[in-house]
Amino acid sequence: MTLRRIRLVLWTLVAFALVGVLALQWAGRRPEPPQPPFRPDFALQDEAGRTYGMEDFRGSFALVFFGFTNCPDVCPTTMSEVAQVMDDLGPEADKVRPLFISIDPERDRRQGLAGYLAAFHPAILGLAGDGAATQAATESFKVHFGREEDPAAPDGYSMSHSPGLFLVGPDGEWLRQFPYETPAAEILADIQERI
């Protein structure tokens, strides 16, 4: 066998091996099933006792935040950003519903959740439930929260929680999370693009 013929046989074997490897890889790939839309939900009450769920806000964008009224920094900062967004939306503000969901419902109700939120913006709706409803809401939004003993805090405890602000679309589908300290202008621009 000549050197030329040996090279031809070797290159042919390499080509067959490469085709075989590619065929095995292609056969092993299966298309991923489409992911169902992420539609968080809850069943929580306002201060007047009316129960709300995400279906009550269909047709509007919802800005959802989980927090508590004794929060020293994250909650008031975020509510200030939300208030700025609502003011800057002008006539389009009626297309967005800001929601504050209490992770400390018993104390927040006692201290006046509606009054706390009105100090930021009249459009912010405060919602709270019992322990089970609060747990279900946080699980639906994939939010962490927990009680932390703190002798220096009111009532001797504080709450840790995920600080994100969530945007839910008019169809109830989760659109995105704005990290803590996202400027109001950035939140506003994102919402205006979607309206």
CSV table of C-alpha atoms in Angstrom, one decimal:
chain,number,residue,atom,x,y,z
A,1,MET,CA,0.0,0.0,0.0
A,2,THR,CA,1.4,3.4,-1.0
A,3,LEU,CA,1.8,6.3,1.4
A,4,ARG,CA,-0.8,8.2,-0.5
A,5,ARG,CA,-3.4,5.4,-0.1
A,6,ILE,CA,-2.6,5.1,3.6
A,7,ARG,CA,-3.3,8.8,4.1
A,8,LEU,CA,-6.5,8.5,2.2
A,9,VAL,CA,-7.7,5.6,4.3
A,10,LEU,CA,-6.7,7.5,7.5
A,11,TRP,CA,-8.5,10.7,6.5
A,12,THR,CA,-11.5,8.6,5.6
A,13,LEU,CA,-11.5,7.0,9.0
A,14,VAL,CA,-11.1,10.4,10.7
A,15,ALA,CA,-14.1,11.8,8.7
A,16,PHE,CA,-16.3,8.8,9.6
A,17,ALA,CA,-15.3,9.1,13.3
A,18,LEU,CA,-16.1,12.8,13.2
A,19,VAL,CA,-19.5,12.2,11.6
A,20,GLY,CA,-20.2,9.5,14.2
A,21,VAL,CA,-19.4,11.8,17.1
A,22,LEU,CA,-21.6,14.6,15.7
A,23,ALA,CA,-24.4,12.1,15.0
A,24,LEU,CA,-24.2,10.9,18.6
A,25,GLN,CA,-24.2,14.4,20.0
A,26,TRP,CA,-27.2,15.4,17.8
A,27,ALA,CA,-29.1,12.3,18.8
A,28,GLY,CA,-28.5,12.9,22.5
A,29,ARG,CA,-30.0,16.4,22.2
A,30,ARG,CA,-33.6,16.7,23.0
A,31,PRO,CA,-35.4,20.0,22.7
A,32,GLU,CA,-36.2,21.4,26.1
A,33,PRO,CA,-39.9,21.7,26.8
A,34,PRO,CA,-41.1,25.3,27.0
A,35,GLN,CA,-41.1,26.6,30.5
A,36,PRO,CA,-44.6,27.7,31.8
A,37,PRO,CA,-44.9,31.4,32.5
A,38,PHE,CA,-44.0,32.4,36.1
A,39,ARG,CA,-47.2,33.9,37.5
A,40,PRO,CA,-46.8,34.7,41.2
A,41,ASP,CA,-49.9,35.1,43.3
A,42,PHE,CA,-51.2,35.8,46.8
A,43,ALA,CA,-54.4,36.2,48.8
A,44,LEU,CA,-53.9,39.1,51.2
A,45,GLN,CA,-56.0,41.9,52.7
A,46,ASP,CA,-55.8,45.7,52.7
A,47,GLU,CA,-56.5,47.6,55.9
A,48,ALA,CA,-60.2,47.6,55.3
A,49,GLY,CA,-60.2,43.8,55.1
A,50,ARG,CA,-60.8,43.4,51.3
A,51,THR,CA,-58.9,40.4,49.9
A,52,TYR,CA,-56.7,40.9,46.9
A,53,GLY,CA,-54.9,38.5,44.6
A,54,MET,CA,-52.8,39.2,41.4
A,55,GLU,CA,-55.9,38.6,39.3
A,56,ASP,CA,-57.3,41.9,40.8
A,57,PHE,CA,-54.5,43.8,39.0
A,58,ARG,CA,-54.9,42.2,35.6
A,59,GLY,CA,-54.7,44.8,32.9
A,60,SER,CA,-52.2,46.9,34.9
A,61,PHE,CA,-48.5,46.5,35.6
A,62,ALA,CA,-47.8,45.7,39.3
A,63,LEU,CA,-44.7,46.9,41.2
A,64,VAL,CA,-44.6,44.5,44.1
A,65,PHE,CA,-42.3,44.9,47.2
A,66,PHE,CA,-42.1,42.8,50.3
A,67,GLY,CA,-41.2,44.7,53.5
A,68,PHE,CA,-42.2,45.9,56.9
A,69,THR,CA,-42.9,49.3,58.4
A,70,ASN,CA,-40.1,49.2,61.0
A,71,CYS,CA,-37.5,48.7,58.3
A,72,PRO,CA,-34.8,51.2,58.9
A,73,ASP,CA,-33.4,51.6,55.3
A,74,VAL,CA,-34.3,49.2,52.5
A,75,CYS,CA,-38.1,49.6,52.7
A,76,PRO,CA,-38.3,53.4,52.9
A,77,THR,CA,-35.6,53.8,50.2
A,78,THR,CA,-37.5,51.5,47.9
A,79,MET,CA,-40.9,53.1,48.6
A,80,SER,CA,-39.3,56.5,47.9
A,81,GLU,CA,-38.2,55.2,44.5
A,82,VAL,CA,-41.6,53.7,43.8
A,83,ALA,CA,-43.2,57.1,44.7
A,84,GLN,CA,-40.9,58.9,42.3
A,85,VAL,CA,-41.7,56.4,39.5
A,86,MET,CA,-45.5,57.0,40.1
A,87,ASP,CA,-45.0,60.7,40.0
A,88,ASP,CA,-42.9,60.6,36.9
A,89,LEU,CA,-45.3,58.4,35.1
A,90,GLY,CA,-47.8,61.3,35.0
A,91,PRO,CA,-51.0,60.4,33.1
A,92,GLU,CA,-49.7,56.8,32.6
A,93,ALA,CA,-49.6,56.2,36.4
A,94,ASP,CA,-53.0,54.6,36.2
A,95,LYS,CA,-51.4,51.7,34.3
A,96,VAL,CA,-49.2,50.8,37.2
A,97,ARG,CA,-50.3,49.5,40.6
A,98,PRO,CA,-47.6,49.7,43.4
A,99,LEU,CA,-48.1,47.0,46.1
A,100,PHE,CA,-46.4,46.7,49.5
A,101,ILE,CA,-46.8,43.2,51.0
A,102,SER,CA,-46.0,43.1,54.7
A,103,ILE,CA,-43.7,40.3,56.0
A,104,ASP,CA,-44.5,41.4,59.5
A,105,PRO,CA,-48.3,41.6,59.3
A,106,GLU,CA,-49.3,41.6,62.9
A,107,ARG,CA,-47.1,44.5,63.9
A,108,ASP,CA,-47.6,46.4,60.6
A,109,ARG,CA,-51.4,46.3,61.0
A,110,ARG,CA,-51.1,47.4,64.6
A,111,GLN,CA,-48.9,50.4,63.6
A,112,GLY,CA,-51.0,51.3,60.5
A,113,LEU,CA,-49.8,50.0,57.2
A,114,ALA,CA,-52.0,52.4,55.2
A,115,GLY,CA,-50.7,55.4,57.0
A,116,TYR,CA,-47.1,54.4,56.6
A,117,LEU,CA,-47.5,54.0,52.9
A,118,ALA,CA,-49.6,57.1,52.4
A,119,ALA,CA,-46.5,59.1,53.6
A,120,PHE,CA,-44.7,57.9,50.4
A,121,HIS,CA,-47.5,57.9,47.8
A,122,PRO,CA,-51.3,57.6,47.9
A,123,ALA,CA,-51.3,55.0,45.1
A,124,ILE,CA,-49.2,52.4,47.1
A,125,LEU,CA,-51.6,49.7,48.4
A,126,GLY,CA,-50.5,47.9,51.6
A,127,LEU,CA,-51.5,44.2,51.9
A,128,ALA,CA,-51.1,41.8,54.8
A,129,GLY,CA,-52.2,38.4,55.7
A,130,ASP,CA,-51.9,35.8,58.5
A,131,GLY,CA,-48.7,33.8,58.8
A,132,ALA,CA,-49.8,31.1,56.3
A,133,ALA,CA,-50.9,33.7,53.7
A,134,THR,CA,-47.7,35.6,54.1
A,135,GLN,CA,-45.6,32.5,53.7
A,136,ALA,CA,-47.6,31.5,50.6
A,137,ALA,CA,-47.1,34.9,49.0
A,138,THR,CA,-43.3,34.9,49.7
A,139,GLU,CA,-43.0,31.4,48.3
A,140,SER,CA,-44.9,32.4,45.2
A,141,PHE,CA,-42.6,35.3,44.5
A,142,LYS,CA,-39.5,33.3,45.7
A,143,VAL,CA,-38.8,35.9,48.4
A,144,HIS,CA,-36.8,35.1,51.6
A,145,PHE,CA,-37.8,36.6,54.9
A,146,GLY,CA,-37.3,35.8,58.6
A,147,ARG,CA,-37.6,37.3,62.1
A,148,GLU,CA,-34.3,38.3,63.8
A,149,GLU,CA,-34.1,39.1,67.5
A,150,ASP,CA,-32.7,42.5,68.0
A,151,PRO,CA,-33.0,44.2,71.5
A,152,ALA,CA,-32.4,47.6,70.0
A,153,ALA,CA,-35.3,47.3,67.5
A,154,PRO,CA,-38.9,48.1,68.3
A,155,ASP,CA,-40.6,45.2,70.1
A,156,GLY,CA,-37.1,43.5,70.4
A,157,TYR,CA,-37.0,42.1,66.8
A,158,SER,CA,-36.4,43.1,63.2
A,159,MET,CA,-37.1,41.3,59.9
A,160,SER,CA,-34.6,40.2,57.2
A,161,HIS,CA,-36.0,40.0,53.7
A,162,SER,CA,-35.1,39.9,50.0
A,163,PRO,CA,-34.9,43.6,49.0
A,164,GLY,CA,-36.0,43.3,45.3
A,165,LEU,CA,-38.8,45.2,43.6
A,166,PHE,CA,-40.8,43.0,41.3
A,167,LEU,CA,-42.5,44.0,38.0
A,168,VAL,CA,-45.5,41.9,37.1
A,169,GLY,CA,-47.2,42.3,33.7
A,170,PRO,CA,-50.8,43.1,32.9
A,171,ASP,CA,-51.3,39.3,32.2
A,172,GLY,CA,-50.0,38.4,35.7
A,173,GLU,CA,-46.7,37.1,34.4
A,174,TRP,CA,-43.5,38.0,36.2
A,175,LEU,CA,-41.4,40.3,34.0
A,176,ARG,CA,-38.3,41.2,36.1
A,177,GLN,CA,-36.8,42.1,39.4
A,178,PHE,CA,-35.2,45.5,40.1
A,179,PRO,CA,-32.4,45.1,42.6
A,180,TYR,CA,-32.2,47.2,45.7
A,181,GLU,CA,-31.2,50.8,45.0
A,182,THR,CA,-32.2,50.6,41.3
A,183,PRO,CA,-32.7,54.3,40.5
A,184,ALA,CA,-36.2,55.5,39.9
A,185,ALA,CA,-35.2,56.7,36.4
A,186,GLU,CA,-34.2,53.2,35.4
A,187,ILE,CA,-37.4,51.6,36.8
A,188,LEU,CA,-39.4,54.3,35.0
A,189,ALA,CA,-37.7,53.8,31.7
A,190,ASP,CA,-38.3,50.0,31.8
A,191,ILE,CA,-42.0,50.5,32.6
A,192,GLN,CA,-42.4,53.2,29.9
A,193,GLU,CA,-40.9,50.9,27.3
A,194,ARG,CA,-43.5,48.2,28.2
A,195,ILE,CA,-46.6,50.5,28.4
